[in-house]
XYZ file of N, CA, C and O in Angstrom:
672
model
N 92.834 107.008 139.788
C 93.591 108.231 139.951
C 94.836 108.165 139.070
O 95.510 107.144 138.995
N 95.125 109.272 138.405
C 96.281 109.369 137.517
C 97.579 109.330 138.324
O 97.709 109.991 139.343
N 98.537 108.548 137.825
C 99.836 108.477 138.486
C 100.588 109.792 138.255
O 100.573 110.339 137.154
N 101.213 110.285 139.296
C 101.967 111.534 139.195
C 103.429 111.237 138.914
O 103.984 110.256 139.417
N 104.051 112.118 138.126
C 105.485 112.038 137.891
C 106.211 112.581 139.116
O 105.639 113.350 139.897
N 107.462 112.207 139.257
C 108.248 112.625 140.419
C 108.252 114.142 140.632
O 108.058 114.590 141.763
N 108.430 114.969 139.580
C 108.392 116.418 139.831
C 107.048 116.886 140.407
O 107.022 117.765 141.266
N 105.964 116.286 139.943
C 104.642 116.643 140.478
C 104.504 116.217 141.934
O 103.951 116.946 142.750
N 105.019 115.048 142.241
C 104.982 114.559 143.622
C 105.792 115.494 144.524
O 105.370 115.838 145.626
N 106.936 115.914 144.035
C 107.803 116.803 144.811
C 107.115 118.139 145.079
O 107.151 118.642 146.207
N 106.468 118.703 144.081
C 105.737 119.961 144.268
C 104.627 119.757 145.303
O 104.448 120.581 146.211
N 103.911 118.663 145.169
C 102.829 118.378 146.121
C 103.380 118.199 147.544
O 102.804 118.690 148.516
N 104.511 117.501 147.660
C 105.125 117.273 148.975
C 105.574 118.594 149.602
O 105.363 118.823 150.797
N 106.189 119.466 148.805
C 106.649 120.755 149.334
C 105.460 121.616 149.778
O 105.524 122.281 150.807
N 104.394 121.599 149.007
C 103.195 122.347 149.394
C 102.582 121.780 150.674
O 102.169 122.532 151.555
N 102.541 120.455 150.767
C 102.008 119.816 151.977
C 102.868 120.163 153.187
O 102.351 120.387 154.286
N 104.188 120.252 152.991
C 105.086 120.612 154.086
C 104.757 122.014 154.587
O 104.674 122.254 155.797
N 104.581 122.944 153.651
C 104.237 124.319 154.032
C 102.926 124.375 154.816
O 102.753 125.257 155.659
N 102.033 123.447 154.539
C 100.727 123.412 155.211
C 100.776 122.607 156.510
O 99.775 122.486 157.206
N 101.943 122.023 156.814
C 102.080 121.250 158.044
C 101.478 119.862 157.962
O 101.243 119.225 158.990
N 101.262 119.373 156.762
C 100.689 118.036 156.567
C 101.823 117.009 156.487
O 102.075 116.397 155.449
N 102.476 116.795 157.611
C 103.698 115.993 157.638
C 103.501 114.521 157.292
O 104.346 113.951 156.593
N 102.413 113.872 157.718
C 102.223 112.475 157.285
C 102.123 112.348 155.756
O 102.668 111.409 155.171
N 101.467 113.303 155.118
C 101.362 113.283 153.654
C 102.732 113.515 153.018
O 103.092 112.833 152.052
N 103.500 114.436 153.550
C 104.841 114.697 153.017
C 105.683 113.433 153.098
O 106.368 113.059 152.133
N 105.621 112.771 154.238
C 106.403 111.543 154.426
C 105.986 110.484 153.401
O 106.835 109.845 152.773
N 104.700 110.333 153.218
C 104.180 109.362 152.254
C 104.655 109.688 150.841
O 105.094 108.807 150.091
N 104.593 110.965 150.468
C 105.005 111.374 149.132
C 106.512 111.222 148.928
O 106.966 110.788 147.859
N 107.298 111.557 149.948
C 108.756 111.409 149.843
C 109.136 109.936 149.688
O 110.011 109.604 148.883
N 108.458 109.080 150.424
C 108.724 107.643 150.286
C 108.327 107.148 148.899
O 108.992 106.274 148.321
N 107.275 107.723 148.357
C 106.845 107.372 146.993
C 107.910 107.774 145.974
O 108.195 107.025 145.034
N 108.519 108.936 146.171
C 109.613 109.365 145.291
C 110.759 108.363 145.376
O 111.337 107.965 144.359
N 111.075 107.933 146.605
C 112.197 107.009 146.797
C 111.935 105.637 146.176
O 112.877 104.924 145.841
N 110.668 105.275 146.022
C 110.345 104.011 145.336
C 110.839 104.050 143.889
O 111.305 103.048 143.363
N 110.715 105.224 143.262
C 111.141 105.377 141.866
C 112.589 105.812 141.736
O 113.249 105.479 140.765
N 113.044 106.614 142.701
C 114.401 107.159 142.653
C 115.055 106.985 144.022
O 115.035 107.899 144.844
N 115.639 105.834 144.230
C 116.224 105.516 145.531
C 117.375 106.449 145.913
O 117.749 106.516 147.083
N 117.902 107.164 144.936
C 119.031 108.065 145.200
C 118.608 109.534 145.206
O 119.417 110.424 144.966
N 117.353 109.815 145.530
C 116.852 111.187 145.540
C 117.237 111.907 146.838
O 116.609 111.724 147.889
N 118.258 112.737 146.743
C 118.690 113.517 147.902
C 117.584 114.455 148.369
O 117.421 114.691 149.568
N 116.809 114.964 147.433
C 115.714 115.873 147.776
C 114.673 115.153 148.630
O 114.178 115.701 149.621
N 114.354 113.913 148.282
C 113.384 113.141 149.065
C 113.920 112.878 150.476
O 113.179 113.004 151.457
N 115.197 112.550 150.581
C 115.785 112.330 151.906
C 115.794 113.623 152.719
O 115.547 113.608 153.929
N 116.069 114.743 152.063
C 116.042 116.019 152.765
C 114.625 116.320 153.268
O 114.446 116.779 154.402
N 113.628 116.056 152.442
C 112.236 116.242 152.865
C 111.896 115.348 154.057
O 111.271 115.798 155.022
N 112.295 114.095 153.975
C 112.048 113.180 155.096
C 112.735 113.673 156.364
O 112.163 113.602 157.456
N 113.950 114.178 156.217
C 114.656 114.731 157.376
C 113.902 115.896 157.981
O 113.769 116.007 159.203
N 113.372 116.755 157.126
C 112.612 117.911 157.607
C 111.339 117.479 158.323
O 110.973 118.045 159.362
N 110.669 116.464 157.793
C 109.465 115.931 158.449
C 109.824 115.331 159.804
O 109.135 115.587 160.804
N 110.887 114.566 159.834
C 111.307 113.953 161.106
C 111.657 115.024 162.132
O 111.318 114.893 163.315
N 112.309 116.092 161.681
C 112.627 117.193 162.606
C 111.345 117.806 163.155
O 111.195 118.010 164.360
N 110.410 118.114 162.269
C 109.159 118.762 162.689
C 108.327 117.872 163.607
O 107.535 118.384 164.402
N 108.505 116.573 163.511
C 107.727 115.645 164.335
C 108.529 115.110 165.519
O 108.129 114.137 166.158
N 109.675 115.751 165.801
C 110.442 115.430 166.999
C 111.317 114.192 166.920
O 111.841 113.735 167.929
N 111.510 113.663 165.745
C 112.364 112.474 165.578
C 113.742 112.936 165.091
O 114.113 112.737 163.946
N 114.484 113.550 166.018
C 115.721 114.226 165.655
C 116.808 113.288 165.139
O 117.492 113.609 164.171
N 116.983 112.155 165.775
C 118.041 111.248 165.330
C 117.722 110.661 163.954
O 118.618 110.496 163.120
N 116.455 110.392 163.692
C 116.036 109.924 162.365
C 116.229 111.045 161.344
O 116.653 110.791 160.210
N 115.946 112.277 161.742
C 116.155 113.421 160.847
C 117.624 113.530 160.470
O 117.958 113.723 159.285
N 118.499 113.391 161.443
C 119.942 113.454 161.175
C 120.334 112.364 160.184
O 121.090 112.607 159.236
N 119.795 111.173 160.384
C 120.073 110.050 159.472
C 119.643 110.398 158.038
O 120.370 110.138 157.077
N 118.477 111.004 157.899
C 117.959 111.365 156.569
C 118.808 112.476 155.937
O 119.122 112.409 154.748
N 119.175 113.483 156.724
C 120.004 114.559 156.186
C 121.395 114.037 155.807
O 121.965 114.451 154.793
N 121.937 113.132 156.603
C 123.243 112.534 156.264
C 123.162 111.797 154.924
O 124.077 111.873 154.099
N 122.065 111.078 154.734
C 121.875 110.350 153.470
C 121.789 111.334 152.312
O 122.365 111.107 151.237
N 121.092 112.445 152.499
C 120.959 113.463 151.448
C 122.320 114.027 151.055
O 122.617 114.150 149.859
N 123.168 114.368 152.048
C 124.475 114.940 151.706
C 125.429 113.883 151.166
O 126.330 114.197 150.385
N 125.215 112.637 151.557
C 126.018 111.547 150.996
C 125.698 111.384 149.507
O 126.592 111.219 148.681
N 124.409 111.442 149.178
C 123.988 111.284 147.785
C 124.322 112.503 146.935
O 124.599 112.382 145.741
N 124.276 113.681 147.549
C 124.499 114.926 146.802
C 125.339 115.862 147.672
O 124.815 116.732 148.357
N 126.658 115.687 147.668
C 127.543 116.469 148.536
C 127.455 117.984 148.339
O 127.829 118.737 149.227
N 126.943 118.432 147.200
C 126.841 119.868 146.937
C 125.464 120.432 147.284
O 125.110 121.526 146.862
N 124.706 119.719 148.100
C 123.328 120.103 148.443
C 123.349 121.023 149.668
O 123.347 120.584 150.806
N 123.350 122.320 149.409
C 123.459 123.331 150.465
C 122.401 123.144 151.548
O 122.725 123.166 152.743
N 121.159 123.014 151.141
C 120.061 122.951 152.110
C 120.200 121.754 153.044
O 119.955 121.865 154.245
N 120.610 120.617 152.512
C 120.774 119.428 153.351
C 121.925 119.619 154.345
O 121.815 119.214 155.507
N 123.025 120.238 153.897
C 124.134 120.518 154.829
C 123.668 121.461 155.934
O 123.969 121.250 157.114
N 122.943 122.502 155.558
C 122.445 123.446 156.554
C 121.486 122.746 157.524
O 121.592 122.915 158.743
N 120.560 121.978 156.988
C 119.602 121.268 157.842
C 120.302 120.306 158.798
O 119.941 120.227 159.974
N 121.287 119.589 158.287
C 122.039 118.669 159.133
C 122.770 119.434 160.233
O 122.739 119.048 161.406
N 123.381 120.547 159.875
C 124.064 121.365 160.870
C 123.120 121.864 161.953
O 123.450 121.845 163.147
N 121.937 122.304 161.565
C 120.944 122.796 162.532
C 120.577 121.697 163.525
O 120.506 121.934 164.730
N 120.351 120.493 163.022
C 119.975 119.389 163.921
C 121.129 118.985 164.822
O 120.923 118.706 166.011
N 122.332 118.955 164.275
C 123.492 118.607 165.098
C 123.711 119.650 166.189
O 124.048 119.303 167.319
N 123.489 120.913 165.860
C 123.572 121.957 166.885
C 122.501 121.735 167.939
O 122.757 121.846 169.136
N 121.321 121.392 167.494
C 120.198 121.200 168.416
C 120.483 120.120 169.458
O 120.057 120.232 170.600
N 121.202 119.066 169.048
C 121.542 118.011 170.006
C 122.928 118.244 170.627
O 123.498 117.348 171.233
N 123.440 119.461 170.418
C 124.705 119.922 170.991
C 125.927 119.167 170.477
O 126.924 119.048 171.179
N 125.857 118.683 169.237
C 127.017 118.084 168.569
C 127.677 119.178 167.720
O 127.703 119.120 166.498
N 128.179 120.192 168.438
C 128.690 121.385 167.785
C 129.843 121.096 166.826
O 129.890 121.638 165.718
N 130.766 120.254 167.255
C 131.918 119.927 166.417
C 131.515 119.269 165.110
O 132.175 119.459 164.082
N 130.445 118.498 165.141
C 129.943 117.873 163.910
C 129.164 118.877 163.054
O 129.124 118.747 161.833
N 128.533 119.845 163.684
C 127.713 120.820 162.949
C 128.576 121.779 162.134
O 128.216 122.130 160.996
N 129.698 122.201 162.686
C 130.523 123.236 162.053
C 130.898 122.905 160.609
O 130.686 123.731 159.712
N 131.430 121.701 160.313
C 131.818 121.455 158.916
C 130.642 121.467 157.941
O 130.820 121.808 156.770
N 129.452 121.136 158.410
C 128.294 121.164 157.508
C 127.884 122.608 157.195
O 127.545 122.924 156.050
N 127.960 123.475 158.204
C 127.685 124.885 157.932
C 128.766 125.474 157.027
O 128.465 126.230 156.098
N 130.017 125.119 157.285
C 131.105 125.630 156.454
C 130.953 125.163 155.010
O 131.177 125.933 154.069
N 130.553 123.910 154.829
C 130.334 123.377 153.477
C 129.182 124.125 152.804
O 129.271 124.499 151.625
N 128.109 124.358 153.538
C 126.966 125.082 152.988
C 127.366 126.498 152.581
O 126.952 126.993 151.527
N 128.198 127.144 153.394
C 128.670 128.496 153.067
C 129.540 128.463 151.821
O 129.414 129.329 150.940
N 130.422 127.486 151.716
C 131.264 127.379 150.524
C 130.422 127.176 149.265
O 130.742 127.702 148.208
N 129.344 126.418 149.391
C 128.467 126.151 148.248
C 127.577 127.345 147.907
O 127.296 127.600 146.742
N 127.122 128.048 148.933
C 126.169 129.158 148.741
C 126.521 130.326 149.653
O 125.836 130.572 150.650
N 127.586 131.062 149.327
C 128.032 132.142 150.213
C 127.027 133.298 150.351
O 127.186 134.126 151.239
N 125.988 133.306 149.543
C 124.971 134.353 149.628
C 123.869 134.017 150.639
O 122.961 134.812 150.827
N 123.974 132.890 151.304
C 122.946 132.475 152.260
C 123.270 132.996 153.660
O 124.024 132.394 154.422
N 122.690 134.126 154.009
C 122.922 134.723 155.321
C 122.473 133.841 156.465
O 123.071 133.854 157.544
N 121.427 133.038 156.244
C 120.927 132.167 157.305
C 121.958 131.133 157.727
O 122.001 130.735 158.889
N 122.819 130.718 156.811
C 123.837 129.719 157.162
C 124.924 130.355 158.028
O 125.366 129.752 159.010
N 125.333 131.580 157.692
C 126.285 132.295 158.553
C 125.678 132.476 159.952
O 126.363 132.331 160.961
N 124.401 132.816 159.980
C 123.686 132.977 161.255
C 123.727 131.677 162.056
O 124.029 131.685 163.254
N 123.448 130.564 161.401
C 123.456 129.269 162.092
C 124.850 128.929 162.619
O 124.995 128.442 163.746
N 125.869 129.187 161.806
C 127.245 128.940 162.253
C 127.593 129.869 163.419
O 128.229 129.445 164.392
N 127.153 131.103 163.339
C 127.359 132.031 164.453
C 126.729 131.512 165.739
O 127.316 131.644 166.829
N 125.564 130.903 165.628
C 124.906 130.344 166.814
C 125.692 129.191 167.431
O 125.714 129.031 168.651
N 126.349 128.401 166.593
C 127.197 127.319 167.119
C 128.352 127.926 167.911
O 128.630 127.512 169.044
N 129.016 128.920 167.312
C 130.149 129.534 168.010
C 129.703 130.268 169.273
O 130.419 130.265 170.279
N 128.530 130.852 169.230
C 127.980 131.502 170.434
C 127.763 130.463 171.530
O 128.123 130.689 172.690
N 127.190 129.314 171.156
C 126.956 128.242 172.137
C 128.267 127.711 172.714
O 128.325 127.314 173.882
N 129.307 127.724 171.904
C 130.623 127.263 172.357
C 131.378 128.328 173.157
O 132.447 128.057 173.682
N 130.825 129.538 173.212
C 131.490 130.624 173.933
C 132.596 131.283 173.140
O 133.394 132.036 173.692
N 132.667 131.010 171.843
C 133.678 131.623 170.992
C 133.070 132.895 170.402
O 132.546 132.910 169.289
N 133.142 133.974 171.174
C 132.486 135.220 170.795
C 133.095 135.851 169.547
O 132.381 136.483 168.761
N 134.386 135.665 169.356
C 135.040 136.245 168.179
C 134.478 135.647 166.885
O 134.110 136.373 165.961
N 134.406 134.314 166.825
C 133.873 133.681 165.616
C 132.362 133.858 165.502
O 131.827 133.949 164.388
N 131.672 133.929 166.624
C 130.232 134.215 166.583
C 130.014 135.602 165.991
O 129.184 135.778 165.080
N 130.762 136.582 166.486
C 130.643 137.949 165.967
C 130.944 137.995 164.469
O 130.212 138.622 163.691
N 131.989 137.322 164.071
C 132.376 137.297 162.658
C 131.242 136.745 161.785
O 130.916 137.312 160.739
N 130.647 135.647 162.220
C 129.605 135.021 161.401
C 128.287 135.788 161.431
O 127.605 135.883 160.407
N 127.924 136.356 162.567
C 126.714 137.187 162.599
C 126.909 138.428 161.727
O 125.986 138.856 161.030
N 128.117 138.991 161.746
C 128.410 140.154 160.897
C 128.315 139.785 159.419
O 127.781 140.556 158.604
N 128.821 138.617 159.054
C 128.719 138.165 157.661
C 127.262 137.928 157.287
O 126.844 138.240 156.165
N 126.493 137.375 158.214
C 125.068 137.149 157.950
C 124.374 138.470 157.636
O 123.569 138.553 156.705
N 124.704 139.507 158.392
C 124.108 140.833 158.180
C 124.570 141.412 156.847
O 123.761 141.986 156.100
N 125.834 141.244 156.522
C 126.354 141.766 155.250
C 125.660 141.107 154.059
O 125.353 141.762 153.065
N 125.398 139.825 154.182
C 124.765 139.077 153.093
C 123.261 139.334 153.039
O 122.679 139.452 151.965
N 122.639 139.416 154.212
C 121.184 139.631 154.265
C 120.843 140.623 155.371
O 120.527 140.232 156.497
N 120.903 141.918 155.056
C 120.655 142.941 156.076
C 119.217 142.989 156.585
O 118.925 143.697 157.540
N 118.321 142.215 155.989
C 116.916 142.212 156.437
C 116.631 141.154 157.482
O 115.533 141.116 158.039
N 117.600 140.276 157.768
C 117.378 139.166 158.704
C 117.670 139.637 160.127
O 118.808 139.616 160.596
N 116.630 140.064 160.822
C 116.737 140.698 162.142
C 117.409 139.810 163.196
O 118.194 140.321 164.009
N 117.159 138.497 163.247
C 117.821 137.693 164.291
C 119.346 137.800 164.293
O 119.970 137.672 165.349
N 119.947 138.072 163.145
C 121.413 138.232 163.105
C 121.846 139.440 163.926
O 122.857 139.389 164.633
N 121.093 140.525 163.842
C 121.401 141.722 164.629
C 121.254 141.436 166.120
O 122.088 141.849 166.928
N 120.184 140.744 166.463
C 119.927 140.442 167.868
C 121.057 139.599 168.448
O 121.597 139.913 169.516
N 121.432 138.554 167.730
C 122.476 137.678 168.258
C 123.843 138.347 168.254
O 124.637 138.139 169.175
N 124.111 139.160 167.236
C 125.367 139.921 167.248
C 125.376 140.860 168.449
O 126.383 140.957 169.161
N 124.263 141.522 168.713
C 124.179 142.413 169.875
C 124.431 141.691 171.186
O 125.156 142.198 172.050
N 123.872 140.497 171.334
C 124.083 139.757 172.590
C 125.535 139.313 172.749
O 126.058 139.302 173.864
N 126.186 138.995 171.634
C 127.606 138.623 171.683
C 128.453 139.836 172.078
O 129.369 139.725 172.895
N 128.124 140.989 171.510
C 128.858 142.207 171.853
C 128.638 142.588 173.315
O 129.570 143.011 174.008
N 127.402 142.418 173.796
C 127.120 142.676 175.224
C 127.956 141.762 176.107
O 128.534 142.213 177.101
N 127.999 140.477 175.744
C 128.765 139.507 176.550
C 130.249 139.868 176.594
O 130.932 139.569 177.574
N 130.719 140.536 175.548
C 132.123 140.959 175.501
C 132.319 142.318 176.170
O 133.431 142.854 176.172
N 131.245 142.879 176.741
C 131.345 144.166 177.416
C 131.370 145.356 176.470
O 131.684 146.472 176.881
N 131.040 145.139 175.225
C 131.053 146.204 174.210
C 129.632 146.765 174.061
O 128.977 146.587 173.039
N 129.183 147.426 175.096
C 127.791 147.864 175.179
C 127.428 148.913 174.124
O 126.339 148.866 173.550
N 128.312 149.827 173.849
C 128.053 150.842 172.830
C 127.882 150.211 171.454
O 126.957 150.559 170.704
N 128.762 149.259 171.140
C 128.640 148.548 169.863
C 127.330 147.757 169.804
O 126.661 147.731 168.772
N 126.991 147.136 170.914
C 125.747 146.345 170.968
C 124.535 147.236 170.705
O 123.647 146.883 169.923
N 124.512 148.407 171.342
C 123.394 149.343 171.150
C 123.285 149.761 169.697
O 122.195 149.771 169.112
N 124.429 150.059 169.059
C 124.420 150.460 167.643
C 123.871 149.325 166.764
O 123.093 149.578 165.837
N 124.248 148.100 167.059
C 123.755 146.953 166.278
C 122.245 146.790 166.489
O 121.505 146.590 165.532
N 121.817 146.879 167.740
C 120.371 146.750 168.014
C 119.574 147.832 167.278
O 118.496 147.580 166.760
N 120.105 149.035 167.225
C 119.409 150.129 166.558
C 119.312 149.909 165.045
O 118.327 150.291 164.427
N 120.317 149.284 164.460
C 120.289 148.997 163.019
C 119.266 147.908 162.699
O 118.652 147.944 161.648
N 119.187 146.928 163.600
C 118.314 145.772 163.348
C 116.888 146.091 163.635
O 115.943 145.540 163.220
């Protein structure tokens, strides 16, 4: 069998991930790391596989390694923030979402994720702000409308909530 170059391996790994072939993705990511021990992309892939297979603490370790190797890696910061939120380490998640937003302010999903952290913390003002920014950046992302509506409902702003639900 012909040896694949790292870019080919990466394409194959990403396709396998989309197909849910997580053991293959893990194998391919480790193969990339054999040649490029400092591949933030490979660590991010491994983190994603670990998340999908329920190994959350290992996923966090992999995402941390990715952002350590490539501090400007938006996706790894976002992924790390999502996992930290999932294990309720909200204070640790916030700076990763903020970093991801600073790197890629056009990513509505990151504002949405940060809004979810503030919602979980009961900070409705910052949750509302971030869900609103998510909608401004990506008006097609329906979950932002839903979560903004629930925050407005919790604040007793039922008319505003209804208007948001109708837009979404």
